[in-house]
XYZ file of C-alpha atoms in Angstrom:
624
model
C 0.000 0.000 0.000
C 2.508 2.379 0.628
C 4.207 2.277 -2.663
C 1.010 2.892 -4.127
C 0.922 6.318 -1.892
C 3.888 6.718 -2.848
C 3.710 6.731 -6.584
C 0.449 8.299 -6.667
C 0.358 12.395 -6.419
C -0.458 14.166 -3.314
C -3.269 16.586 -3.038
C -2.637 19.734 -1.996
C -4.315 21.072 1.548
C -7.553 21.365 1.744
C -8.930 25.292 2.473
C -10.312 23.637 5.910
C -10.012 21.086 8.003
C -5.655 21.559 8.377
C -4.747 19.439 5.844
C -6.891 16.280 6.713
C -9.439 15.361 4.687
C -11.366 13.508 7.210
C -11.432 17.005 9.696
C -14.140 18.351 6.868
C -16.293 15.409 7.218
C -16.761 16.337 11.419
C -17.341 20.022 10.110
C -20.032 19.473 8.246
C -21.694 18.080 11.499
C -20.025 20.928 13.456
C -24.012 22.092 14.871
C -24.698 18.569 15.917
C -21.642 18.182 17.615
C -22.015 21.758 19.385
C -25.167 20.818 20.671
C -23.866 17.223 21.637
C -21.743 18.872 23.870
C -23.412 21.790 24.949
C -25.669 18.226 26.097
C -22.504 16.634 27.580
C -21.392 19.169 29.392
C -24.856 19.580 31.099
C -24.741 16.406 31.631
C -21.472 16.703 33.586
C -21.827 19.712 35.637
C -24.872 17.985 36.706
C -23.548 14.599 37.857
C -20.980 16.987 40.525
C -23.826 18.827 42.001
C -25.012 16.188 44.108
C -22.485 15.774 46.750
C -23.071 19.635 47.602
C -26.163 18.004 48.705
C -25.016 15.398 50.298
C -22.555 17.924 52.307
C -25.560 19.662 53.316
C -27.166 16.387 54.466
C -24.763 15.114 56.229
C -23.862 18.270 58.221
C -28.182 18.592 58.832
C -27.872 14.777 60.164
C -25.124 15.587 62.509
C -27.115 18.905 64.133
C -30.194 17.291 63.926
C -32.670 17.370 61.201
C -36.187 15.722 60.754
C -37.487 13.506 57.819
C -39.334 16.056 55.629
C -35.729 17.890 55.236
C -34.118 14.422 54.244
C -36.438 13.954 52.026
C -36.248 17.154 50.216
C -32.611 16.317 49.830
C -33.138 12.827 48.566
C -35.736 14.600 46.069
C -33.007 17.076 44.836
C -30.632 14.435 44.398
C -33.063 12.336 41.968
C -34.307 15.327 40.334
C -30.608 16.162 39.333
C -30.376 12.425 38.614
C -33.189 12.844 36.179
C -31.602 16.066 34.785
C -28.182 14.255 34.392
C -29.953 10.805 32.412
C -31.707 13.310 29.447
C -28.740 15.393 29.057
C -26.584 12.393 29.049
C -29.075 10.586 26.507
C -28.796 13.540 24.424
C -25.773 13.857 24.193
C -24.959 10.594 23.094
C -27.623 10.709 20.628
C -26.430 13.205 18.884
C -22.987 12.563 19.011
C -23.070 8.934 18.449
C -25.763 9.506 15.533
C -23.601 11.487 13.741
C -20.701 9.584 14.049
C -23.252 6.908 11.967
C -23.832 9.600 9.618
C -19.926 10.379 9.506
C -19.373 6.845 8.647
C -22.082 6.527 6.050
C -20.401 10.038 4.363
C -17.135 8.777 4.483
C -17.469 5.035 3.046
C -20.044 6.665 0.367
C -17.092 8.625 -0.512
C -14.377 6.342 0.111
C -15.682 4.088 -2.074
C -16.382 6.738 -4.824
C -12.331 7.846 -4.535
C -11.449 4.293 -5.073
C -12.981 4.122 -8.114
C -11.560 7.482 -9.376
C -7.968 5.960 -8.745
C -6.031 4.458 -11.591
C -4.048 1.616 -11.770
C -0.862 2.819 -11.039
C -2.008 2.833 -7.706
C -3.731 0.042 -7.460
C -0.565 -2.045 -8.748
C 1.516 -1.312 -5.884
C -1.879 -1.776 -3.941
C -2.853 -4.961 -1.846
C -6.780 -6.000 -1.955
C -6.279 -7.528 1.695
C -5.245 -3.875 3.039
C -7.608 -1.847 0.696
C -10.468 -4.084 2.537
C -9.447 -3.880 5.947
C -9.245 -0.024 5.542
C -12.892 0.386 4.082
C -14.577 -2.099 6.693
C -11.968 -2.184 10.280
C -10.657 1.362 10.187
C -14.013 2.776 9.160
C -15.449 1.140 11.908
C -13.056 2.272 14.171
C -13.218 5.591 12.778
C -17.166 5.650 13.896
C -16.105 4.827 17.192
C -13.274 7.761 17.256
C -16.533 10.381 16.494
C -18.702 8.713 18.738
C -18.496 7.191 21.823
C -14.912 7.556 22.301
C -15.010 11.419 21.460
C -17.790 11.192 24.092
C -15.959 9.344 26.802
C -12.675 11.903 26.310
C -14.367 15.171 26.408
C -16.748 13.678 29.596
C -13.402 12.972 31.199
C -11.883 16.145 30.408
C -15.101 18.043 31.408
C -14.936 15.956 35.118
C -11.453 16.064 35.938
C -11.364 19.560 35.419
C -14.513 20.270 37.136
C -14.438 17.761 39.680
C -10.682 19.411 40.752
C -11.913 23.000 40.677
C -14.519 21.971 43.059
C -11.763 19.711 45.413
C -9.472 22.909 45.776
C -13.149 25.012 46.932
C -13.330 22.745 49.425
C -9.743 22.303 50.883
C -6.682 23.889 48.722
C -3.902 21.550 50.896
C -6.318 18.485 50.915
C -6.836 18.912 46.646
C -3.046 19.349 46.339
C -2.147 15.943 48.630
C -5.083 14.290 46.338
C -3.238 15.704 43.307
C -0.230 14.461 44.012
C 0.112 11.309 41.864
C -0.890 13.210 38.660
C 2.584 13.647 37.111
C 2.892 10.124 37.549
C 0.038 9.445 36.041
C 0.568 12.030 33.152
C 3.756 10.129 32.434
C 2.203 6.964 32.656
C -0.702 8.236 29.952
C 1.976 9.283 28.005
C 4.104 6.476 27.666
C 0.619 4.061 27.215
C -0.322 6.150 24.466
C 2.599 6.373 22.368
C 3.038 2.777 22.815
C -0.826 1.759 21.788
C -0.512 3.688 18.951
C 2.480 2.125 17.763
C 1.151 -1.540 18.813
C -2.208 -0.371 16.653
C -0.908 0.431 13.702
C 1.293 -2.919 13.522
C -2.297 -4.577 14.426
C -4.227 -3.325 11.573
C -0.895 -3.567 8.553
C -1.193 -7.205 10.408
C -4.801 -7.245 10.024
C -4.479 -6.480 6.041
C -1.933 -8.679 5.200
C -4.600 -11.576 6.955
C -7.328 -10.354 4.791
C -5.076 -10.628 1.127
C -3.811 -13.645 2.479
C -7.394 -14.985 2.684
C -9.061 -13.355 -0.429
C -5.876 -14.628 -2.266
C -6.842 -18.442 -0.313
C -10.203 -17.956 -1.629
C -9.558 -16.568 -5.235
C -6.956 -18.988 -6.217
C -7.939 -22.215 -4.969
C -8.794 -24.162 -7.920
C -5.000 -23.401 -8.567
C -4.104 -24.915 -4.839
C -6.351 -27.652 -4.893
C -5.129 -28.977 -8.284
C -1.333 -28.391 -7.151
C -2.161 -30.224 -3.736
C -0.950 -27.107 -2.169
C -3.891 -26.958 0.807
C -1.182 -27.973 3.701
C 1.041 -25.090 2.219
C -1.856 -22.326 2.420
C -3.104 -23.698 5.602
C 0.582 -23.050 7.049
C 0.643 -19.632 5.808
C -2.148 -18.601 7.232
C -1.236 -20.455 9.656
C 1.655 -18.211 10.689
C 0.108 -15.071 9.529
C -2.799 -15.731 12.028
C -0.147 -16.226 14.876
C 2.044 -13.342 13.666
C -1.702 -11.820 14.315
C -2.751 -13.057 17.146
C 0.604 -12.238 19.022
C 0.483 -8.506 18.067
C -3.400 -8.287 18.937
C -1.665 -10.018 22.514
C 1.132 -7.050 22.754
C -1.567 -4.284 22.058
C -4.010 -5.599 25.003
C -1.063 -5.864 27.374
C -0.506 -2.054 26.873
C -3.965 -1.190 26.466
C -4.770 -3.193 30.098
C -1.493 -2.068 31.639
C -2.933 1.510 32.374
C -6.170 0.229 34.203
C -3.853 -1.336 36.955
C -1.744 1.783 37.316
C -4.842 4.360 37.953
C -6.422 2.033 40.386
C -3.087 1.784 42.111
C -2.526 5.392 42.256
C -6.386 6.187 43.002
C -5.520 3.690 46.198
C -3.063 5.292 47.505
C -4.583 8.776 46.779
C -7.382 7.656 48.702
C -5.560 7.125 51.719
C -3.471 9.793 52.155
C -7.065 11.880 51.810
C -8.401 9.931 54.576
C -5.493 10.550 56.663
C -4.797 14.044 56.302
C -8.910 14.522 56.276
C -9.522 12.510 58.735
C -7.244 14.385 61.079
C -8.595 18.084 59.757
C -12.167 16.757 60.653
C -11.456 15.808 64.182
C -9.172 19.170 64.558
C -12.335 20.961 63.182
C -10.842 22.446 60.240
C -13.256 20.956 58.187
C -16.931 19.615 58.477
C -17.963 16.089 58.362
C -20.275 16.917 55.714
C -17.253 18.740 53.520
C -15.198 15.390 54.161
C -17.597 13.082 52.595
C -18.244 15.717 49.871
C -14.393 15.943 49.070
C -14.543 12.196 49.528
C -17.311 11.880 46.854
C -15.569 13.878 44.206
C -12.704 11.764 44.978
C -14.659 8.748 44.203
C -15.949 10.244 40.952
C -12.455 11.332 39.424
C -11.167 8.143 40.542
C -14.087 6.349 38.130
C -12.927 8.908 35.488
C -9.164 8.007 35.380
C -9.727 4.132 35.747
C -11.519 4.617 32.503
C -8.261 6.755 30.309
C -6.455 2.993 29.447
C -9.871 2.140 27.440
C -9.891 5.220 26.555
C -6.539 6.040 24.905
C -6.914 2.463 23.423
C -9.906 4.126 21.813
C -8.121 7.098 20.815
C -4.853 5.718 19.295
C -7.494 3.440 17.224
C -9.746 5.988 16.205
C -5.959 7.792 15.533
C -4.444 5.402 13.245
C -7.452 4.489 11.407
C -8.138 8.106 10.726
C -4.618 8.527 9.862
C -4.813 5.194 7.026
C -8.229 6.499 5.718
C -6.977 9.599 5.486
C -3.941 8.439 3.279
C -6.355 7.205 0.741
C -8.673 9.993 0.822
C -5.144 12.030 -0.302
C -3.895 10.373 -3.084
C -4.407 12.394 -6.424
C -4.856 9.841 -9.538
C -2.190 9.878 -11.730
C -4.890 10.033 -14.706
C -7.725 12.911 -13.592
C -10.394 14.411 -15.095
C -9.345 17.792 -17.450
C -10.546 20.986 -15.286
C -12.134 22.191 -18.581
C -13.107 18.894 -20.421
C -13.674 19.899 -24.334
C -16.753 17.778 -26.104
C -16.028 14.726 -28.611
C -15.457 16.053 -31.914
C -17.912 15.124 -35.026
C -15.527 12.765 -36.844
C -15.535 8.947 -37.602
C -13.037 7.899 -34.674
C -9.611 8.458 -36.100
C -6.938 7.633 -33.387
C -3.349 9.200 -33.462
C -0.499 8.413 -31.577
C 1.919 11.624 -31.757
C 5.662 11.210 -30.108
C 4.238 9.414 -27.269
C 6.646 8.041 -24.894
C 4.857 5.892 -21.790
C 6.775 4.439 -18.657
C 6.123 2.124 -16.417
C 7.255 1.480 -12.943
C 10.353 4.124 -14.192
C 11.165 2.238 -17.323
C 9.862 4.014 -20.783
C 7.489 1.046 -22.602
C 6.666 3.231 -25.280
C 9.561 5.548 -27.176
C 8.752 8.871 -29.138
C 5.533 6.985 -30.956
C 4.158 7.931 -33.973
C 0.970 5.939 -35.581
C -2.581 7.213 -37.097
C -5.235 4.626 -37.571
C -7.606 6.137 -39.793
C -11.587 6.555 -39.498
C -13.414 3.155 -40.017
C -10.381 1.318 -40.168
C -8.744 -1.778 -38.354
C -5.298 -1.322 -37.568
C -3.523 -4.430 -35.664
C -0.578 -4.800 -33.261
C 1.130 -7.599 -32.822
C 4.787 -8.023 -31.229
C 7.016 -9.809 -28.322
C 5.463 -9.208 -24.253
C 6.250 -6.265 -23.134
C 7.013 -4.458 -26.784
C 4.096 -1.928 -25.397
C 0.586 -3.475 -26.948
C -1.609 -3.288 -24.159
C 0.495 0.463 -23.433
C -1.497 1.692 -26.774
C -4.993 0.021 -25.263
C -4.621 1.764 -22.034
C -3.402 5.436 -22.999
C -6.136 5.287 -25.225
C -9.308 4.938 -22.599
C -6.637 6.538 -20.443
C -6.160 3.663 -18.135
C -2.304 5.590 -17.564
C -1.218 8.848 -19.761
C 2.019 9.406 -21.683
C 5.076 11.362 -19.837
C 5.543 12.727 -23.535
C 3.741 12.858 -26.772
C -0.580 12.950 -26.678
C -2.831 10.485 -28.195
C -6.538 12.250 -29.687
C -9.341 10.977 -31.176
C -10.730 13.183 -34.256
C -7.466 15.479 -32.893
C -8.796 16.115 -29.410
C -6.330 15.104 -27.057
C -7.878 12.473 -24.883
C -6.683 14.395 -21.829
C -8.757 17.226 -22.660
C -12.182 15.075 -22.695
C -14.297 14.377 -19.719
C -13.365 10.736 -18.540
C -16.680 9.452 -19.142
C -17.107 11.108 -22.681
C -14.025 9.524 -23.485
C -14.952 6.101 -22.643
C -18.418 6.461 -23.881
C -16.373 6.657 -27.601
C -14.175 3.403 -26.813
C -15.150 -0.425 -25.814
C -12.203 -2.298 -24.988
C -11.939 -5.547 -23.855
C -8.832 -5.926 -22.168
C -6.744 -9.203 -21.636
C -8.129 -10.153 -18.506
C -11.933 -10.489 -18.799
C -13.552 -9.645 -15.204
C -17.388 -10.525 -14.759
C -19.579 -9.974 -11.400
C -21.231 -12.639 -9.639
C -23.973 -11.682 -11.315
C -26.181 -13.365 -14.382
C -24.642 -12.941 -17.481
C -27.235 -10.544 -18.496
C -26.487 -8.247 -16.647
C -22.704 -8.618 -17.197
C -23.028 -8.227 -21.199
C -25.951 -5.093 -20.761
C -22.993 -4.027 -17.982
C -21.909 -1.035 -20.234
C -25.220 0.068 -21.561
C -28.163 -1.332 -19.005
C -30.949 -0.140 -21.194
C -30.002 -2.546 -24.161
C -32.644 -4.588 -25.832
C -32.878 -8.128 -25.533
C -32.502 -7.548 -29.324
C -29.327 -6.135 -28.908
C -27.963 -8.101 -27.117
C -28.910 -11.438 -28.927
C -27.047 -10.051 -31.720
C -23.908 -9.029 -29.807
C -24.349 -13.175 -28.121
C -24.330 -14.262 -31.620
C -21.289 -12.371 -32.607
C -19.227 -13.441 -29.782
C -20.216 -17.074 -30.680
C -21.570 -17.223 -26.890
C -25.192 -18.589 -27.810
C -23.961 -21.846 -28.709
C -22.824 -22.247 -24.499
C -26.000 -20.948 -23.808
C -27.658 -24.300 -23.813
C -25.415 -25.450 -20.807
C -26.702 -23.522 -18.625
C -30.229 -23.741 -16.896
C -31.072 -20.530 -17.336
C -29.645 -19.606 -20.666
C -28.895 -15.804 -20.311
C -30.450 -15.128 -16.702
C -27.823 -17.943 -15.170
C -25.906 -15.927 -12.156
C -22.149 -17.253 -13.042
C -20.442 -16.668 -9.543
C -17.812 -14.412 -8.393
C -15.267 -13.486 -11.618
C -17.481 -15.524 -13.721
C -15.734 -18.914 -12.076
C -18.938 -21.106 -13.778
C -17.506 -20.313 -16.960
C -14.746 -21.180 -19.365
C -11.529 -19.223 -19.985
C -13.019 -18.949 -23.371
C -16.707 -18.368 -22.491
C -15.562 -15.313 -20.044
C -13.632 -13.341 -23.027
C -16.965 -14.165 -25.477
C -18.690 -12.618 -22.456
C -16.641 -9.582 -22.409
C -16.540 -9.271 -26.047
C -20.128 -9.384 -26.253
C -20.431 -6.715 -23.350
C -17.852 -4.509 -25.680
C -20.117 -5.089 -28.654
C -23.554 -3.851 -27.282
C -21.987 -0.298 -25.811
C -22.292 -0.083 -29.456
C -19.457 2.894 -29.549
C -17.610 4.391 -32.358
C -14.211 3.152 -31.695
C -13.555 -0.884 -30.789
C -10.190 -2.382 -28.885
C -9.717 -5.335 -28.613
C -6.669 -6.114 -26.139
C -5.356 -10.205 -26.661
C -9.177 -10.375 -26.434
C -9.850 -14.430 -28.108
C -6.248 -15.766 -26.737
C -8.307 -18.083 -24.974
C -11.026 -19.721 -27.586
C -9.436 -22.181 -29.978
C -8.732 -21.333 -33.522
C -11.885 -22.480 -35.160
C -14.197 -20.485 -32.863
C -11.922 -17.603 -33.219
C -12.292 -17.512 -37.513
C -15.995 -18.139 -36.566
C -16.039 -15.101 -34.567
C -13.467 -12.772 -36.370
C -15.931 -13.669 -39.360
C -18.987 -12.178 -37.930
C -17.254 -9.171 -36.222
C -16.474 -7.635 -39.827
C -19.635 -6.705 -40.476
C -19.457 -4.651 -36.549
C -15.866 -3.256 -37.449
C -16.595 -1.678 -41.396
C -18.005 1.074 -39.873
C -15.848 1.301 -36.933
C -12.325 2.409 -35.963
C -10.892 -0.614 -34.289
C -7.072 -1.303 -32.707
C -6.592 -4.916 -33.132
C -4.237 -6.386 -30.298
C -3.054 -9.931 -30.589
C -0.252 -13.075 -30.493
C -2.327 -15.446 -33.256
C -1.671 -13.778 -37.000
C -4.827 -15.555 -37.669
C -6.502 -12.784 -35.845
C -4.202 -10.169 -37.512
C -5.084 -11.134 -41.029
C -8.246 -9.616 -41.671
C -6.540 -5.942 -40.657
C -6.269 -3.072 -43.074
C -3.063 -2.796 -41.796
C -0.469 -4.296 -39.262
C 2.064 -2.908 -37.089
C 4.979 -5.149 -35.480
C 6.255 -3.526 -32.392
C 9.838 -3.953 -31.212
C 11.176 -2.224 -27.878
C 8.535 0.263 -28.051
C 8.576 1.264 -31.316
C 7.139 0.274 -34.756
C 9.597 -2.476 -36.151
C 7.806 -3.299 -39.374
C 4.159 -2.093 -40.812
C 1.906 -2.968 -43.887
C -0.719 -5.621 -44.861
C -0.419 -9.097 -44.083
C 1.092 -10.002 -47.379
C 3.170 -7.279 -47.531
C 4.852 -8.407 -44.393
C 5.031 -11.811 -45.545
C 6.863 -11.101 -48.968
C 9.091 -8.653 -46.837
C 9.678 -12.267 -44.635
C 11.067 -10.211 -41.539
C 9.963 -10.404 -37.730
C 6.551 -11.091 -38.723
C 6.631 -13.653 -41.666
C 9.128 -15.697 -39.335
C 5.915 -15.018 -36.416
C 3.185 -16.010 -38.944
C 5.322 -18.897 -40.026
C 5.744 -20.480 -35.792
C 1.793 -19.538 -35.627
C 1.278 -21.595 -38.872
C 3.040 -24.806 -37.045
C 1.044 -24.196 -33.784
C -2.318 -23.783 -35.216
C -1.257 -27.272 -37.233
C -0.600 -28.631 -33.714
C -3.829 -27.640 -32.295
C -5.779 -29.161 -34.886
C -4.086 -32.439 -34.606
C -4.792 -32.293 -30.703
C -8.361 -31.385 -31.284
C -9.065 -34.445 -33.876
C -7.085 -36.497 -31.246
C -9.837 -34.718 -28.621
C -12.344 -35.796 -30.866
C -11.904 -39.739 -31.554
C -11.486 -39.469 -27.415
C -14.973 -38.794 -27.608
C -15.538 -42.776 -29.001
C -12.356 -44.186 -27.061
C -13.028 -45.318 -23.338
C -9.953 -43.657 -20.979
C -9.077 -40.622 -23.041
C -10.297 -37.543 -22.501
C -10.025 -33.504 -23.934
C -7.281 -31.940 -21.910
C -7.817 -29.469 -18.882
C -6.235 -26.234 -17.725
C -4.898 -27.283 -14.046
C -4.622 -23.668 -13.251
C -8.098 -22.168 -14.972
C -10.524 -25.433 -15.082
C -10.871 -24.596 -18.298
C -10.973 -27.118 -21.383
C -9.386 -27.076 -24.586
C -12.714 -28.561 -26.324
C -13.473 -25.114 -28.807
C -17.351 -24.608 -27.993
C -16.484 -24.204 -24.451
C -12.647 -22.638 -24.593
């Protein structure tokens, strides 16, 4: 996570809240909080009033006093009782309810940045971490605004009050009483650095548990075919220990205060009683002004037995807000233009003018010149990591050049709003995602409105209708989380067909059929022909069978264009790409061998079409 801060941009301060983003969220609230307090602190200076009355009773009972008097005592005492429960339930409800509303706010918005982040950050980012800061420190965050903002200021609000009112009563008896405060100010001190520090070690912990487990959880077809289980279960294993110990460290310190404020609450309890004891007898003070000092005692001795749960709560509510706070700052590297210009009118030509792209500090891309023009499909082909998928994702802006600008009909694509821009491009990248939801909804994900028309046709295309029969519900079947029901094959005719209802002007197609076999592929590169005339469409792939039906091809080398022209023209020049389309040739031959092996398996007992270990997912070509 932190190289991900790291390599993302900082935002600059915000005009409130001193620099932290989370400080605005409490100001909007700032009138509920006032009158939380204003509450609170009612609520305090009422629950010190009663031992005034209990002075006065006491020093009535010792000259003699009769029952109506007692009871007009004991009524004041439950009145202020009464006065003391609403102001305490007030304050607390509106505290504590906008802490709720605080939380609700902030993951709304959390949530919202995340999504406005690009993937520079989230490469150096770990899903585990991202997790445990939108779910444990939010959580902990509520807490910090509510209760535990509460229980500090209540404390604050009775220590102070409850000493001004010891040194009315007896300025040598408050200071003896006082006495074990710069111990205990030390000891708060040294608890509280030390929680913190324990904390923040709990929650990285606490992420690197979660990726460990979504990691468990996403790849285990991969560990169960490996036989790996024993393996995971050992890592987590020691992850969960390296957990469990640190979680023991930080409730050591976070108990270790409790123990300390009882102690010194002990012993200044006694030295009270004997220095009080003595003034009462020597008639210095009153009985009644004894058990009233006494009282307060009592009550700021309940107060400090409560700061170790409370500076747990705080160094928490600290550290969360500081890790929430961290993503709330980070600037994407790819933002939306301050004055965003409209799409122009044009047919979708894409240019590519001395663009050089880095990544991770090494340039992919070097001083790159290309122009596909309008309604044409231009290809791309080369070695892994000559900079394909670089072109795919400057172009939707999935990263921007350090040099050089990339337009569509000559507007630079940093100049258009972020969703205009993508409304004029669907790309399917390499890795095909789907939700765990039906496979409707993941192919209308782009445009929700689309016809079952629409997308029948766009099924059809992708050569996804003939898997429809396998499943129960044909289009409505809910496929699981990333799709894991389907094929390696059936998930990129999925996202294809997704790319193909958006219906947009401009079509990428990033390695986007690497996993269907060859024969589905022609079937599908056949239909999509009549969907790219009239389209501009950057053609990405490793098979030259998908290459050949380009206007034109481009062989990239080291970031830059090694050889270009049409398919036969960069056979008759026999260079980098005739000796490419020549190893394809002898693979392709080798597939179709394997798949009439696959299919006389079909009629011979014991042999059967081969499986990815790693994906589930079979080599047979209607399901690939």
């Amino acid at each position: 996570m932190a190289g991900a801060i790291d390599a993302a941009h900082r935002a600059p301060a915000p005009p409130r809240g001193g620099g932290n983003p989370i400080v605005r969220y409490v100001l909007r609230y700032r009138w509920q909080y006032a009158l939380g307090f204003v509450a609170l602190l009612a609520a305090s200076l009422t629950a010190l009033l009663p031992p005034f009355i209990l002075r006065d009773a006491v020093d009535a009972i010792e000259g003699g006093t009769t029952r109506g008097e007692l009871a007009r005592f004991g009524a004041m005492i439950l009145g202020l009782a009464v006065i003391e429960s609403v102001a305490r339930f007030g304050s607390r409800l509106l505290v504590s309810g906008t802490a709720y509303r605080l939380q609700y706010d902030l993951r709304n918005d959390l949530a919202d940045h995340l999504l406005t982040l690009d993937q520079r950050f989230y490469v150096g980012s770990r899903t585990g971490d991202l997790m445990s800061r939108a779910t444990q420190d939010l959580q902990w965050l509520r807490d910090f605004t509510g209760p535990t903002l509460i229980d500090v200021t209540r404390t604050v609000v009775m220590l102070i009050l409850g000493l001004g009112f010891l040194l009315t009563i007896d300025v040598r008896l408050a200071l003896i009483a006082m006495a074990y405060l710069p111990f205990v100010s030390a000891a708060v001190a040294y608890f509280e650095t030390e929680v913190e520090r324990r904390y923040l070690q709990v929650t990285r912990q606490f992420g690197e548990l979660a990726n460990r487990v979504q990691e468990s959880i996403s790849g285990v077809r991969a560990v169960k075919a490996h036989a790996l289980e024993d393996i995971e279960i050992a890592w987590f294993t020691r992850d969960n220990e390296e957990m469990m110990g640190r979680s023991l460290t930080l409730a050591r310190y976070t108990s270790g205060l409790f123990p300390v404020m009882i102690l010194a609450s002990g012993v200044s309890t006694g030295l009270v009683l004997w220095f009080g004891g003595r003034d009462v007898v020597s008639g210095r003070i009153t009985i009644g002004e004894f058990v009233q000092f006494g009282t307060y005692l009592a009550i700021l001795a309940a107060q400090l037995s409560a700061v170790g749960w409370i500076i747990a709560s705080w160094q928490q509510g600290i550290v969360s807000w500081g890790r929430v706070s961290e993503v709330l700052r980070t600037v994407p590297t790819v933002d939306e233009p301050s004055n965003p210009r409209p799409p122009a009118e044009g047919g979708g030509e894409l240019r590519f003018e001395g663009v050089t792209a880095s990544f991770e500090g090494q340039d992919v891309l070097h001083d790159f010149d290309l122009v596909v023009p309008a309604g044409d499909t231009m290809a791309v082909v080369g070695a892994t990591g000559s900079g394909k998928t670089t072109l795919a994702n400057l172009l939707v802006r999935l990263a921007d050049p350090t040099a050089g600008r990339v337009t569509i009909d000559g507007v630079d694509v940093r100049e258009l709003a972020l969703r205009d821009l993508r409304d004029l491009v669907a790309f399917v990248p390499q890795e095909s995602f789907l939700f765990s939801d039906s496979l409707r909804d993941n192919i209308a994900f782009g445009r929700p409105e689309a016809t079952d028309e629409e997308l029948a046709r766009a099924v059809a295309t992708s050569q996804l209708e003939n898997d429809l029969v396998q499943f129960a519900d044909g289009l409505d079947t809910v496929i699981g989380e990333r799709g894991v029901t389907l094929s390696g094959g059936q998930k990129q005719r999925a996202a294809l067909a997704r790319a193909l209802v958006k219906d947009a002007p401009i079509l990428v197609l990033d390695d986007a059929l690497s996993h269907v076999d060859t024969h589905t592929e022609e079937g599908i590169l056949r239909r999509l022909r009549a969907y790219m005339a009239d389209r501009t469409t950057l053609l990405i792939a490793h098979r030259t069978s998908t290459l050949r039906s380009a206007d034109e091809i481009v062989l990239l080398a080291e970031g830059r264009i090694a050889e270009r022209g049409t398919h036969d023209q960069l056979i008759a020049l026999d260079g980098a790409y005739a000796r490419l389309y020549r190893e394809q040739q002898h693979v392709e031959a080798s597939e179709r061998g394997a798949t009439d092996v696959e299919a006389s398996a079909v009629e011979t007992p014991g042999l059967e079409p081969g499986i990815d270990i790693e994906t589930g997912d079979t080599s047979e070509g209607g399901a690939s």
